[in-house]
PDB file of C-alpha atoms in Angstrom:
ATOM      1  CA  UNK E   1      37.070   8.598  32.085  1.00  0.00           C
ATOM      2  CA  UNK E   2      34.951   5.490  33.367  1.00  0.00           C
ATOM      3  CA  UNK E   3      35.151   6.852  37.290  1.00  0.00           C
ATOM      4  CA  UNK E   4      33.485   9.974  36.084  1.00  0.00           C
ATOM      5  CA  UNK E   5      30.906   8.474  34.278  1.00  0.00           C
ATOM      6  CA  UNK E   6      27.298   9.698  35.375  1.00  0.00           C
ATOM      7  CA  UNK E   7      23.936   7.940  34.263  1.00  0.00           C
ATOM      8  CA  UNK E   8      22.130  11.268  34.772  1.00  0.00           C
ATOM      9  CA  UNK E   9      24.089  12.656  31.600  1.00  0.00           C
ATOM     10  CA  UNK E  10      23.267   9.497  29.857  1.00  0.00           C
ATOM     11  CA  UNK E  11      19.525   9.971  30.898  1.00  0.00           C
ATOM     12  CA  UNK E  12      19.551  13.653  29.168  1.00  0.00           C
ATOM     13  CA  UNK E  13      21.403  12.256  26.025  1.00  0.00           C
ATOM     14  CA  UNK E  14      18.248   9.650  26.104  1.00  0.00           C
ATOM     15  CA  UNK E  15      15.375  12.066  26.151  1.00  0.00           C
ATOM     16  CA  UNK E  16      16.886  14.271  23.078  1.00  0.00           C
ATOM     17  CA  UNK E  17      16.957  11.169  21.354  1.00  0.00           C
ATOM     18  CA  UNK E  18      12.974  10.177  22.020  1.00  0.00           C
ATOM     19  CA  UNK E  19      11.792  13.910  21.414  1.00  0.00           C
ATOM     20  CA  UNK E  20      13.669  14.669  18.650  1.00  0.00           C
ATOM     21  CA  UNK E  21      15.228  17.444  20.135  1.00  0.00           C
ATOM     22  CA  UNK E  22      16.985  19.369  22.428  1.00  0.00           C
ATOM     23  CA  UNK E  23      13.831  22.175  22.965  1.00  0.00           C
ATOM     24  CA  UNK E  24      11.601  18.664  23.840  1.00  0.00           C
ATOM     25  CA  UNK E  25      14.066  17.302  26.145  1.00  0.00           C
ATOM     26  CA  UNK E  26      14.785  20.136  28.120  1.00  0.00           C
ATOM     27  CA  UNK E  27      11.084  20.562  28.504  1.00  0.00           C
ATOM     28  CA  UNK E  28      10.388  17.018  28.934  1.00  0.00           C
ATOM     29  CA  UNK E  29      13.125  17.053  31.893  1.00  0.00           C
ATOM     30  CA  UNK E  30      12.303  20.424  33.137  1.00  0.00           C
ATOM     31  CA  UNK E  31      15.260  22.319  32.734  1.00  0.00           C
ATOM     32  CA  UNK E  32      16.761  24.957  30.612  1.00  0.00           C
ATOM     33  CA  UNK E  33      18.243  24.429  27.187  1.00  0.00           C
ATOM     34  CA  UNK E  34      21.550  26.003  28.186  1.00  0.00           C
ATOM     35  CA  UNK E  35      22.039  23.335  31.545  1.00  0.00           C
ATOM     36  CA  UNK E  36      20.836  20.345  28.915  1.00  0.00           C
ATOM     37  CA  UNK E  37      23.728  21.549  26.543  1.00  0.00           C
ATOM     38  CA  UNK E  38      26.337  21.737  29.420  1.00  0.00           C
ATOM     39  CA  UNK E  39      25.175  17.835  30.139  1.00  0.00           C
ATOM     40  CA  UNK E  40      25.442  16.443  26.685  1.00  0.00           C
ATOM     41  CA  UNK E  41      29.079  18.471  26.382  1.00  0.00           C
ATOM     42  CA  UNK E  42      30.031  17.246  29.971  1.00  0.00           C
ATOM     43  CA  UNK E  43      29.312  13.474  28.437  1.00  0.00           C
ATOM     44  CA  UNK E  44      30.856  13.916  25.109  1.00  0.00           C
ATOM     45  CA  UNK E  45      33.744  14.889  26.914  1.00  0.00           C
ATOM     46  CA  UNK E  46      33.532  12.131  29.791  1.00  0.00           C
ATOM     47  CA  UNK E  47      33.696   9.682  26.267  1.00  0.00           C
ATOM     48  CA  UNK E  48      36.039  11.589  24.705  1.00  0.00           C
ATOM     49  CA  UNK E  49      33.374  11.335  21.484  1.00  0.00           C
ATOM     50  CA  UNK E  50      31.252  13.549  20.039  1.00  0.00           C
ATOM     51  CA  UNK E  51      27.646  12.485  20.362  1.00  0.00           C
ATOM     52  CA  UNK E  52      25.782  14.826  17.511  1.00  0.00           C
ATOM     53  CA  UNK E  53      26.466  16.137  14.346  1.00  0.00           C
ATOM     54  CA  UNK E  54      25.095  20.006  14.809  1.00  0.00           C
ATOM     55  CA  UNK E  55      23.964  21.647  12.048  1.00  0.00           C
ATOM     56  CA  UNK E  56      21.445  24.707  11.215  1.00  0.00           C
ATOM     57  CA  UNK E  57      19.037  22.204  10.087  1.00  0.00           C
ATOM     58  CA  UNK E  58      19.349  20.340  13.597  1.00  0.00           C
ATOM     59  CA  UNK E  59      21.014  17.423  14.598  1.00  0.00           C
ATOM     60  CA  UNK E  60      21.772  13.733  13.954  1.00  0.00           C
ATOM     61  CA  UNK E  61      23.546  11.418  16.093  1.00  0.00           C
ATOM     62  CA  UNK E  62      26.935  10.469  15.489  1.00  0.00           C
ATOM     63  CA  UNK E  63      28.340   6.840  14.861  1.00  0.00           C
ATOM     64  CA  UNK E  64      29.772   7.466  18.355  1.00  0.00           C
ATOM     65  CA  UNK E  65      25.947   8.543  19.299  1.00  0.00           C
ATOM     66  CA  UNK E  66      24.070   5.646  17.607  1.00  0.00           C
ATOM     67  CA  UNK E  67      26.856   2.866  19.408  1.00  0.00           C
ATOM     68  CA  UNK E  68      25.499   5.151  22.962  1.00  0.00           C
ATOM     69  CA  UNK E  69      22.266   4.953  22.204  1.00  0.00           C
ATOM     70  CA  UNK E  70      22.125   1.280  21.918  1.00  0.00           C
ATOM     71  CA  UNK E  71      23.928   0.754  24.907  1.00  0.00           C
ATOM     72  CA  UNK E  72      21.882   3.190  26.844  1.00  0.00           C
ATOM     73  CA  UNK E  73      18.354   1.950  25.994  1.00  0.00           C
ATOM     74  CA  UNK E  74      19.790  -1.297  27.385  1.00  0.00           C
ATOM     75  CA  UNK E  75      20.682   0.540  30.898  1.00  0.00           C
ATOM     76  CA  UNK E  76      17.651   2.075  30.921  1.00  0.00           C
ATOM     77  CA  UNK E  77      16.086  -0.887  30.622  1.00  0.00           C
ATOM     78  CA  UNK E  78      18.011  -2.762  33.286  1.00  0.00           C
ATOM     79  CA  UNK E  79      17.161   0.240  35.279  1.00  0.00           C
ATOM     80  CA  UNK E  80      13.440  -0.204  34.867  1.00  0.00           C
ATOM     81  CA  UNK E  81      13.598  -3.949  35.131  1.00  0.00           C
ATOM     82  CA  UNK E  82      15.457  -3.644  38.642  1.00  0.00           C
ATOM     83  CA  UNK E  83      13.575  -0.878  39.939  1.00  0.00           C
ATOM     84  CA  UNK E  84      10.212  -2.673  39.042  1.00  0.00           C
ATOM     85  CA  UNK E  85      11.683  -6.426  40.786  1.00  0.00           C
ATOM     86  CA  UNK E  86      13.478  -5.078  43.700  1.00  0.00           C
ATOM     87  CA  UNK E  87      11.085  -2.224  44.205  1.00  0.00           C
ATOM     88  CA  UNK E  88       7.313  -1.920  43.543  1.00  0.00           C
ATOM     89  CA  UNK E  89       6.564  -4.259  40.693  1.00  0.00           C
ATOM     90  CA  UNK E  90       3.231  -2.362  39.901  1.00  0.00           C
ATOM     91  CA  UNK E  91       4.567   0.981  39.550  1.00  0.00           C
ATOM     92  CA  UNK E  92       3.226   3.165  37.434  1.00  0.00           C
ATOM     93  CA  UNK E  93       4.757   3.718  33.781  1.00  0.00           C
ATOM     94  CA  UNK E  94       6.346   6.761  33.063  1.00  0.00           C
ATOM     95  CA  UNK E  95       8.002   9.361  30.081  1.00  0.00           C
ATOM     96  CA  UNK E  96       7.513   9.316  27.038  1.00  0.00           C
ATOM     97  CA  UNK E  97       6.181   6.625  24.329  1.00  0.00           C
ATOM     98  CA  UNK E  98       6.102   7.136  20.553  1.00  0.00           C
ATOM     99  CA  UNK E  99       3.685   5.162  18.327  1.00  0.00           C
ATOM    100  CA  UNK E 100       3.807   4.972  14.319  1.00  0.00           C
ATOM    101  CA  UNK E 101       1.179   3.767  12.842  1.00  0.00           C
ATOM    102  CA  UNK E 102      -0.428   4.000   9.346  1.00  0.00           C
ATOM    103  CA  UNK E 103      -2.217   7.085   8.787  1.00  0.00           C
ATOM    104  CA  UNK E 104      -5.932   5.511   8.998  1.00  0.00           C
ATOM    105  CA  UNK E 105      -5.242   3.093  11.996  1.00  0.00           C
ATOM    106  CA  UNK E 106      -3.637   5.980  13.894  1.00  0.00           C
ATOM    107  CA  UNK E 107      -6.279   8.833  12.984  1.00  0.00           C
ATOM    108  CA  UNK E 108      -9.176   7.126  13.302  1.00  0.00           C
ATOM    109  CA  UNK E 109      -9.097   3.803  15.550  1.00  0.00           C
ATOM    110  CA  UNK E 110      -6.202   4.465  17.817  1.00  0.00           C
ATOM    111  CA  UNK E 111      -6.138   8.582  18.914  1.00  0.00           C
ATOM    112  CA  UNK E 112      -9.847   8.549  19.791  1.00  0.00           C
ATOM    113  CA  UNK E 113      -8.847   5.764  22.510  1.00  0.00           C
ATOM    114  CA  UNK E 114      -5.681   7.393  24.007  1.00  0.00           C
ATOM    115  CA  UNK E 115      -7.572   8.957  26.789  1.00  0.00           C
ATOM    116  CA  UNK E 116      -8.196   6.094  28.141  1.00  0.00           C
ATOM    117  CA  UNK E 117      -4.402   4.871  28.544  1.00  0.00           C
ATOM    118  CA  UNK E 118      -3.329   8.519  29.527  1.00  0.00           C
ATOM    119  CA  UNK E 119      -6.032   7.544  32.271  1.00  0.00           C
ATOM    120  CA  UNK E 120      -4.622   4.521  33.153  1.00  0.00           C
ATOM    121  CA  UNK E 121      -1.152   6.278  33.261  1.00  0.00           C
ATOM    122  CA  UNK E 122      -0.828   9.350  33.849  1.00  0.00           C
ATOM    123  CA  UNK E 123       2.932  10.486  33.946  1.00  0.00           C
ATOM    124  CA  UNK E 124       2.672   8.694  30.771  1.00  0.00           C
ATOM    125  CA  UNK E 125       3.198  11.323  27.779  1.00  0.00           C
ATOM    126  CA  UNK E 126       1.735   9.275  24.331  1.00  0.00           C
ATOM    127  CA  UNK E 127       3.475  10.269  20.947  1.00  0.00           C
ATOM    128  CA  UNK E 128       1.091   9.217  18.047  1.00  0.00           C
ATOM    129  CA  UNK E 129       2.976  10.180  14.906  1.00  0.00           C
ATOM    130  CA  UNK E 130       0.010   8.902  11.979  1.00  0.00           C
ATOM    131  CA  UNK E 131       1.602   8.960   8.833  1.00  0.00           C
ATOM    132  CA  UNK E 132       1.478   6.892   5.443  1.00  0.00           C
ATOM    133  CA  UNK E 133       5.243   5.163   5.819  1.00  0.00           C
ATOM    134  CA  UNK E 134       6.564   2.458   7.827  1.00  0.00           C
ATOM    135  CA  UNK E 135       8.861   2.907  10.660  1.00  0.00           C
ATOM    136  CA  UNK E 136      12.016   1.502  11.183  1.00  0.00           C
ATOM    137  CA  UNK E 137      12.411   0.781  15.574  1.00  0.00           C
ATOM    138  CA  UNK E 138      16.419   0.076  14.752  1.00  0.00           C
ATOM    139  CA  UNK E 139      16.669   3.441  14.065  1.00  0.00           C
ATOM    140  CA  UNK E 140      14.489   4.756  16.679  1.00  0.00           C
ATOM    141  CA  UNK E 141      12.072   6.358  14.833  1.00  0.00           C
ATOM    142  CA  UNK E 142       9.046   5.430  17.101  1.00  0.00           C
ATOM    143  CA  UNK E 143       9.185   2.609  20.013  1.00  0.00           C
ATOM    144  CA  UNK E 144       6.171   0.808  18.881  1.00  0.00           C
ATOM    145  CA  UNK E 145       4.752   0.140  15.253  1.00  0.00           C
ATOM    146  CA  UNK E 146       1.745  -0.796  13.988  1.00  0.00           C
ATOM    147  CA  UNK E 147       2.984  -2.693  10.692  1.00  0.00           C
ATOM    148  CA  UNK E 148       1.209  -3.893   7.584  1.00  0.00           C
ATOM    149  CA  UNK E 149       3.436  -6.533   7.039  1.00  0.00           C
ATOM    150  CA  UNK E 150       5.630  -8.611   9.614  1.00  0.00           C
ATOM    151  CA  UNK E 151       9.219  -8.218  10.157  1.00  0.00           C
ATOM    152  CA  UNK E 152      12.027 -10.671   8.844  1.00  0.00           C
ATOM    153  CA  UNK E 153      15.104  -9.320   9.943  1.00  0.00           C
ATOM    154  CA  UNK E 154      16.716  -7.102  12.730  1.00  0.00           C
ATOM    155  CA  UNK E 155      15.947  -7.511  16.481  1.00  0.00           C
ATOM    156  CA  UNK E 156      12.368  -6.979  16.164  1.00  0.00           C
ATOM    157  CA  UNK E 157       9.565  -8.724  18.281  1.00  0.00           C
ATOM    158  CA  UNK E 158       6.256  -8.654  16.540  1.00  0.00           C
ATOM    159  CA  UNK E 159       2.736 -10.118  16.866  1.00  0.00           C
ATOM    160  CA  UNK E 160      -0.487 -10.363  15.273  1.00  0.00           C
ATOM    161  CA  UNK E 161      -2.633  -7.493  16.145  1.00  0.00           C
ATOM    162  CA  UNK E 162      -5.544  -8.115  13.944  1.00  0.00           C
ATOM    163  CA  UNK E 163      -6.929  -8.518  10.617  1.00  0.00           C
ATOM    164  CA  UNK E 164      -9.380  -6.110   9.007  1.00  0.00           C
ATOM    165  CA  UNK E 165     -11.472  -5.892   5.980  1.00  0.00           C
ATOM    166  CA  UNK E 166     -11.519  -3.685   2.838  1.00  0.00           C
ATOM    167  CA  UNK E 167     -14.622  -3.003   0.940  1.00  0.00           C
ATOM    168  CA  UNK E 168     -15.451  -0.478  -2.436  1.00  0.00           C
ATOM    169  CA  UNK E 169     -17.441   2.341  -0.681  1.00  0.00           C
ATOM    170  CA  UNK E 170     -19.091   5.977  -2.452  1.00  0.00           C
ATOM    171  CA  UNK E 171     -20.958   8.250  -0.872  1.00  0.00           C
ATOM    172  CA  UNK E 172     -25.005   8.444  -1.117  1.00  0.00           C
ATOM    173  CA  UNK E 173     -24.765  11.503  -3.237  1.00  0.00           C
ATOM    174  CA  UNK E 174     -22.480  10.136  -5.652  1.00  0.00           C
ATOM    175  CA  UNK E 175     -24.185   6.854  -5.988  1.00  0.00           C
ATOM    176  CA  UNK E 176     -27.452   8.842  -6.584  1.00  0.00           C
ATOM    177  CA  UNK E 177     -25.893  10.755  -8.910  1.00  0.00           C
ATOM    178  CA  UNK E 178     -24.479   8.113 -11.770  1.00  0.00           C
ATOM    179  CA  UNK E 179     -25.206   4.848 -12.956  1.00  0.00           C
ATOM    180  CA  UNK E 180     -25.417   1.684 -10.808  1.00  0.00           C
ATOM    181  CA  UNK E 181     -22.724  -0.231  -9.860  1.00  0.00           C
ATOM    182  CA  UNK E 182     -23.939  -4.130  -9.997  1.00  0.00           C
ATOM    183  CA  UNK E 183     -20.806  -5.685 -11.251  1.00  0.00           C
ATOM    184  CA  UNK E 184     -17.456  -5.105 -10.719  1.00  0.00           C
ATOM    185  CA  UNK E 185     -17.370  -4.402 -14.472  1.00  0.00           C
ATOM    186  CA  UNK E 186     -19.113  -1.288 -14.348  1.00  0.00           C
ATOM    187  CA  UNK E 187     -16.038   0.234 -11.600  1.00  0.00           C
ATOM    188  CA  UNK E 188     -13.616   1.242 -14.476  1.00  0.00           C
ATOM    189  CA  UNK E 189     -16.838   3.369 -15.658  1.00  0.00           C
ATOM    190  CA  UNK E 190     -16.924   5.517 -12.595  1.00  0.00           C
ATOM    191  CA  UNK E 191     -14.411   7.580 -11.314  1.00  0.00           C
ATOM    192  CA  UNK E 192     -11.617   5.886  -8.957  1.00  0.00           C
ATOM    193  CA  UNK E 193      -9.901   6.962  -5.935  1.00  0.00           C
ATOM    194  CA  UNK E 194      -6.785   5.503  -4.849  1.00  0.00           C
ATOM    195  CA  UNK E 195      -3.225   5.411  -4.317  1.00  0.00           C
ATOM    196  CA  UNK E 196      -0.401   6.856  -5.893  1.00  0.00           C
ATOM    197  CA  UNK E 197       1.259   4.476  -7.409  1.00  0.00           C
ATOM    198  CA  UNK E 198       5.281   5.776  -6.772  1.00  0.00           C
ATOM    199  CA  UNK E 199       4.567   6.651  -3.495  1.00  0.00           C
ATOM    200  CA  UNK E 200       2.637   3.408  -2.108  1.00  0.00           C
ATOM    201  CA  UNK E 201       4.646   2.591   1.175  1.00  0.00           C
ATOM    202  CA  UNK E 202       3.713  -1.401   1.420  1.00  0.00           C
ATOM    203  CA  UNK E 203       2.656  -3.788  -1.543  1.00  0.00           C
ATOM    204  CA  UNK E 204      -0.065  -4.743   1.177  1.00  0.00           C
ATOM    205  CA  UNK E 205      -1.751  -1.083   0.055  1.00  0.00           C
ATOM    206  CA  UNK E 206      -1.631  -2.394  -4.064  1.00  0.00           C
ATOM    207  CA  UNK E 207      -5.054  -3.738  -4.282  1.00  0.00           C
ATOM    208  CA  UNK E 208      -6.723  -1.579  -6.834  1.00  0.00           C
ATOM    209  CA  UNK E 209      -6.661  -4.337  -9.292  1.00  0.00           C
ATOM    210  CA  UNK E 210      -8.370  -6.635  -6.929  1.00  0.00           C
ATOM    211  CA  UNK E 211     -11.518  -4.570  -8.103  1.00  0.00           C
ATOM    212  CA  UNK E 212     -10.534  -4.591 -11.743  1.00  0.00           C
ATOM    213  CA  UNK E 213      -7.720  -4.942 -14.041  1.00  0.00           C
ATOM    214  CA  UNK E 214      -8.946  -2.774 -15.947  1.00  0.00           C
ATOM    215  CA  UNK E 215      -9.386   0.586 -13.591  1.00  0.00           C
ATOM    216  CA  UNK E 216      -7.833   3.838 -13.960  1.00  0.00           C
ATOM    217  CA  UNK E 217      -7.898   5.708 -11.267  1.00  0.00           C
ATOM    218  CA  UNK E 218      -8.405   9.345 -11.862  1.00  0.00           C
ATOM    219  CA  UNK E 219      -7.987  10.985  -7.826  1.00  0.00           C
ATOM    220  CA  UNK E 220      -4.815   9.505  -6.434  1.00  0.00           C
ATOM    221  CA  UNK E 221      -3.431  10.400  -2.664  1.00  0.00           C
ATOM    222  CA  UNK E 222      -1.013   8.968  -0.861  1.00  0.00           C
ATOM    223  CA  UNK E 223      -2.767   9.576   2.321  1.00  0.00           C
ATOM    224  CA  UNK E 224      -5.844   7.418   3.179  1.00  0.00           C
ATOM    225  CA  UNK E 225      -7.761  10.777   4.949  1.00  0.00           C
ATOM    226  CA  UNK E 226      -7.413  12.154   2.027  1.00  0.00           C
ATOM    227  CA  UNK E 227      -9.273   9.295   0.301  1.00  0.00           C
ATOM    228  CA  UNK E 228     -11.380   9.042   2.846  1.00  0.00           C
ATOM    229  CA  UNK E 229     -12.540  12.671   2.596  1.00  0.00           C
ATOM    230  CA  UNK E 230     -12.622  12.775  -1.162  1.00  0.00           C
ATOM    231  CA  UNK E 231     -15.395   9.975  -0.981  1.00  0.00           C
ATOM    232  CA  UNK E 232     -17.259  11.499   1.899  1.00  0.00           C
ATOM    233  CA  UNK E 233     -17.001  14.236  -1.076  1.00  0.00           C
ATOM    234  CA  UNK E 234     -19.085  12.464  -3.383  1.00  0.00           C
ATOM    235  CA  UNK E 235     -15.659  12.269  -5.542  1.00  0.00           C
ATOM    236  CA  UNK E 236     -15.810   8.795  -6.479  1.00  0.00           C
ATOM    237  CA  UNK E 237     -16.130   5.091  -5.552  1.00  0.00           C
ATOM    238  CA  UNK E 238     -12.583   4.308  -3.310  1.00  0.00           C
ATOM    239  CA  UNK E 239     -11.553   0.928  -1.495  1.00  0.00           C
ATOM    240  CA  UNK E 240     -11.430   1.687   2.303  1.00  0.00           C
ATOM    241  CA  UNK E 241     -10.918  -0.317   5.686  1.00  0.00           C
ATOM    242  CA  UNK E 242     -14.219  -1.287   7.082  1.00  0.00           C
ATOM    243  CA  UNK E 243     -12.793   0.038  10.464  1.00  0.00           C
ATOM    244  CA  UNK E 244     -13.265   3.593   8.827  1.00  0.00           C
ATOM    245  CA  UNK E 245     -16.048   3.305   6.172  1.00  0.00           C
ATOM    246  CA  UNK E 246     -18.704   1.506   8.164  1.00  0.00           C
ATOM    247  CA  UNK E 247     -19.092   4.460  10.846  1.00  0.00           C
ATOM    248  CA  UNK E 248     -19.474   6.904   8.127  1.00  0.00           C
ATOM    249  CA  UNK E 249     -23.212   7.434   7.763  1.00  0.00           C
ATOM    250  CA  UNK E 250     -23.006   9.054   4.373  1.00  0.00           C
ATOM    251  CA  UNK E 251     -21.061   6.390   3.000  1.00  0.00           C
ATOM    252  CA  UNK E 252     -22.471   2.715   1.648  1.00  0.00           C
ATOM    253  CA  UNK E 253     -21.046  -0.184   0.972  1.00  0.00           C
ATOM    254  CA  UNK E 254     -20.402  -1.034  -2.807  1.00  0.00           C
ATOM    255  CA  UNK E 255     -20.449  -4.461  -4.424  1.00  0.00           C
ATOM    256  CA  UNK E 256     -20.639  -6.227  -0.626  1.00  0.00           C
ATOM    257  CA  UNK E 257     -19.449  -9.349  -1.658  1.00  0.00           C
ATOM    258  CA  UNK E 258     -16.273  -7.577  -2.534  1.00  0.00           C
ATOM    259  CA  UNK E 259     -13.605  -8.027   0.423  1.00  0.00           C
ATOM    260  CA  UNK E 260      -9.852  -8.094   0.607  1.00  0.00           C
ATOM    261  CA  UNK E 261      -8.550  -8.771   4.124  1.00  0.00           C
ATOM    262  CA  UNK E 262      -4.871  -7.483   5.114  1.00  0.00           C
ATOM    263  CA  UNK E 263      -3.071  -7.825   8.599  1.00  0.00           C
ATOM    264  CA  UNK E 264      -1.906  -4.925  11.309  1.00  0.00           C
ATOM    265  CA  UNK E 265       1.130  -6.288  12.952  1.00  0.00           C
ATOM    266  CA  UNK E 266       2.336  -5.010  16.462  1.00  0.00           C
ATOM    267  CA  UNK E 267       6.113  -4.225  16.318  1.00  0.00           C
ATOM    268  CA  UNK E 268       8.807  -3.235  19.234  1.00  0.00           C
ATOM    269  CA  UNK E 269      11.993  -3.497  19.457  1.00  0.00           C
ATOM    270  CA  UNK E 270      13.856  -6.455  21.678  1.00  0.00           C
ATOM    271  CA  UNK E 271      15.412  -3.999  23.839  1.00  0.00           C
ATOM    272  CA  UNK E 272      12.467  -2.028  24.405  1.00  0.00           C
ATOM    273  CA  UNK E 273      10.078  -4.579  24.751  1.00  0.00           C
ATOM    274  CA  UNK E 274      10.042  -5.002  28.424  1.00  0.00           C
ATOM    275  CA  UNK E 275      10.842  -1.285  29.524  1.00  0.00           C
ATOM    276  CA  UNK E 276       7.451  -0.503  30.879  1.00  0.00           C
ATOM    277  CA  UNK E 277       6.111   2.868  29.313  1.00  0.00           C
ATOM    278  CA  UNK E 278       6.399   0.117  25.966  1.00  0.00           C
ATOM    279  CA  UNK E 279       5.016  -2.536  27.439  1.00  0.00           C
ATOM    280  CA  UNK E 280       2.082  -0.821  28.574  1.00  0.00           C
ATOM    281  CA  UNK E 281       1.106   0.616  25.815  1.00  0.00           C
ATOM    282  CA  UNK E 282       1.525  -2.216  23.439  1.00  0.00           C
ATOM    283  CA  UNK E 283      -0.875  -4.222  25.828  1.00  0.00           C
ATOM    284  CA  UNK E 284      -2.920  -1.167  25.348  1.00  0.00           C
ATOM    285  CA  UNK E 285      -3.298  -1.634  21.496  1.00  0.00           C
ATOM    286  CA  UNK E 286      -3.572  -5.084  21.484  1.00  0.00           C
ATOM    287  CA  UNK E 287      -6.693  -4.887  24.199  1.00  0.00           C
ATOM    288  CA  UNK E 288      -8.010  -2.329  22.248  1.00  0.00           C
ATOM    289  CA  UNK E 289      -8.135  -3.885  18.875  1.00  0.00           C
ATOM    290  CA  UNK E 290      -9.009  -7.205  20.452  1.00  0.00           C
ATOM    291  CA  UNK E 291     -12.182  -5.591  21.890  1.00  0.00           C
ATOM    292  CA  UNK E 292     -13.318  -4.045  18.384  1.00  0.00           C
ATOM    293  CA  UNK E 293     -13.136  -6.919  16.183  1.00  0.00           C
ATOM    294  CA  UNK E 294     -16.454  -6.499  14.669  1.00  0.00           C
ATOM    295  CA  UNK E 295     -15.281  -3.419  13.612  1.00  0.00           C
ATOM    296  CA  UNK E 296     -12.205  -4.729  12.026  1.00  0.00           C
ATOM    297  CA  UNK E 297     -13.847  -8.033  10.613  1.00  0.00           C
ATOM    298  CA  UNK E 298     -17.481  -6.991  10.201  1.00  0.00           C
ATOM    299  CA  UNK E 299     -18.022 -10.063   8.141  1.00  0.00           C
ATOM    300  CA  UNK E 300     -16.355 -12.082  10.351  1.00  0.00           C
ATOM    301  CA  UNK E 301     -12.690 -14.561   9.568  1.00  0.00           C
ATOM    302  CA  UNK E 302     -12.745 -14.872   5.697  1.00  0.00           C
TER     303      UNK E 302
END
């Protein structure tokens, strides 16, 4: 019944959905599993809906749960909008934020700088999830993405965060090791490292034949670490981000006036955009890759 409606339930029904589960909520709000369960069933039974669909494997939300969760990020963000207007409009930003982000930008540009926002905010908790997929933020699976291509549809807000560069990199010990490489005609006469080709997430990562139409690669990974370390390896020649190849000392740059340049895009969702712990953050990676764009664009704007 609407008179016995209580936001605190709502507010426990929100945190299983950010941490994935009930264990991580129940942490995250500092209670027991067993007084979290007695919430979620009081508010399933305030709706007269079931919320989750419960199964050994976990849970999922229901069609009930996703139409609740909608609703409720949008009182939660009321509730942080009034709280920060009527109240203290500096407060700080608080719970939890969860960032996807490529596997490379993630790993090696964004986690060594999260100290520094943890700094800035600390009852901020920062969820980095660094994998090789893109996200989808209508579905909740992270509040902010860092995208490789922009979005065209749903009721997400996006901006430029930067362009970087690729070059062709091997290691020392390779390159002393086999013949030269002075044209890109002598590349499909080494050994190639790239992606696989069924499991390449965004046509943005298809750039092999950029360095010849002719290559066959013959170490494929669908994770750019992996690449990464199969180079440092002495494995092969492998295009990389500058971001990551450049600091490597026992890498070198490979046919220099080879470059492709792609785009990181910054992605929220409209209804999260202004809650603060996303705001924040965002404004976070945007300083952070404004402030390193020799690294990203070491050649400078192609």
């Amino acid at each position: 019944m609407t008179d016995q409606f209580d936001w605190n339930l709502v507010r426990s029904f929100l945190a299983i959905t950010r941490t994935g589960s009930m264990t991580a909520a129940a942490k995250r709000l500092k209670i027991d599993y067993s007084t979290l369960s007695r919430r979620i069933a009081a508010l399933e039974t305030s709706l007269g809906s079931q919320l989750f669909d419960r199964r050994t494997s976990g849970s999922s939300l229901t069609e009930a749960g996703e139409r609740l969760l909608e609703m409720a990020e949008q009182m939660d963000q009321l509730a942080t909008s009034a709280a920060q207007s009527i109240g203290d409009s500096k407060a700080q930003a608080t719970g939890a934020v969860r960032i996807g982000t490529p596997d490379g930008f993630g790993t090696k540009f964004l986690a060594p700088r999260l100290g520094e926002l943890s700094d800035r905010h600390p009852d901020l908790t920062i969820e980095l999830v660094a994998m090789p997929r893109e996200f989808n933020l209508s579905r909740r699976e992270a509040d902010i993405a860092v995208s490789l291509t922009q979005p065209t549809e749903g009721r997400l807000h996006g901006r430029k965060l930067t362009d970087y560069e690729l070059g062709l990199y091997a290691s020392h010990d390779y390159l002393a090791n086999h013949p030269a490489v002075e044209t890109a005609a002598d590349v499909p006469t080494h050994r190639f490292i790239s992606y696989i080709d069924d499991l390449i997430f965004s046509p943005e990562l298809e750039y092999a034949h950029f360095v010849s139409p002719d290559l066959r690669p013959a170490i494929k990974s669908s994770n750019l670490i992996a690449q990464l370390n199969s180079t440092l390896a002495g494995a092969g020649l492998c295009v990389l981000p500058c971001f990551i190849a450049q600091i490597e000392p026992a890498l070198v740059r490979v046919l220099p006036n080879f470059r492709l340049i792609r785009t990181f895009w910054l992605l929220l969702h409209s209804d999260l955009r202004n809650i603060a712990r996303v705001r924040v953050t965002a404004d976070f990676i945007a300083e952070q890759a404004s402030k390193a764009q020799a690294l990203f664009m070491p050649n400078g704007q192609k």
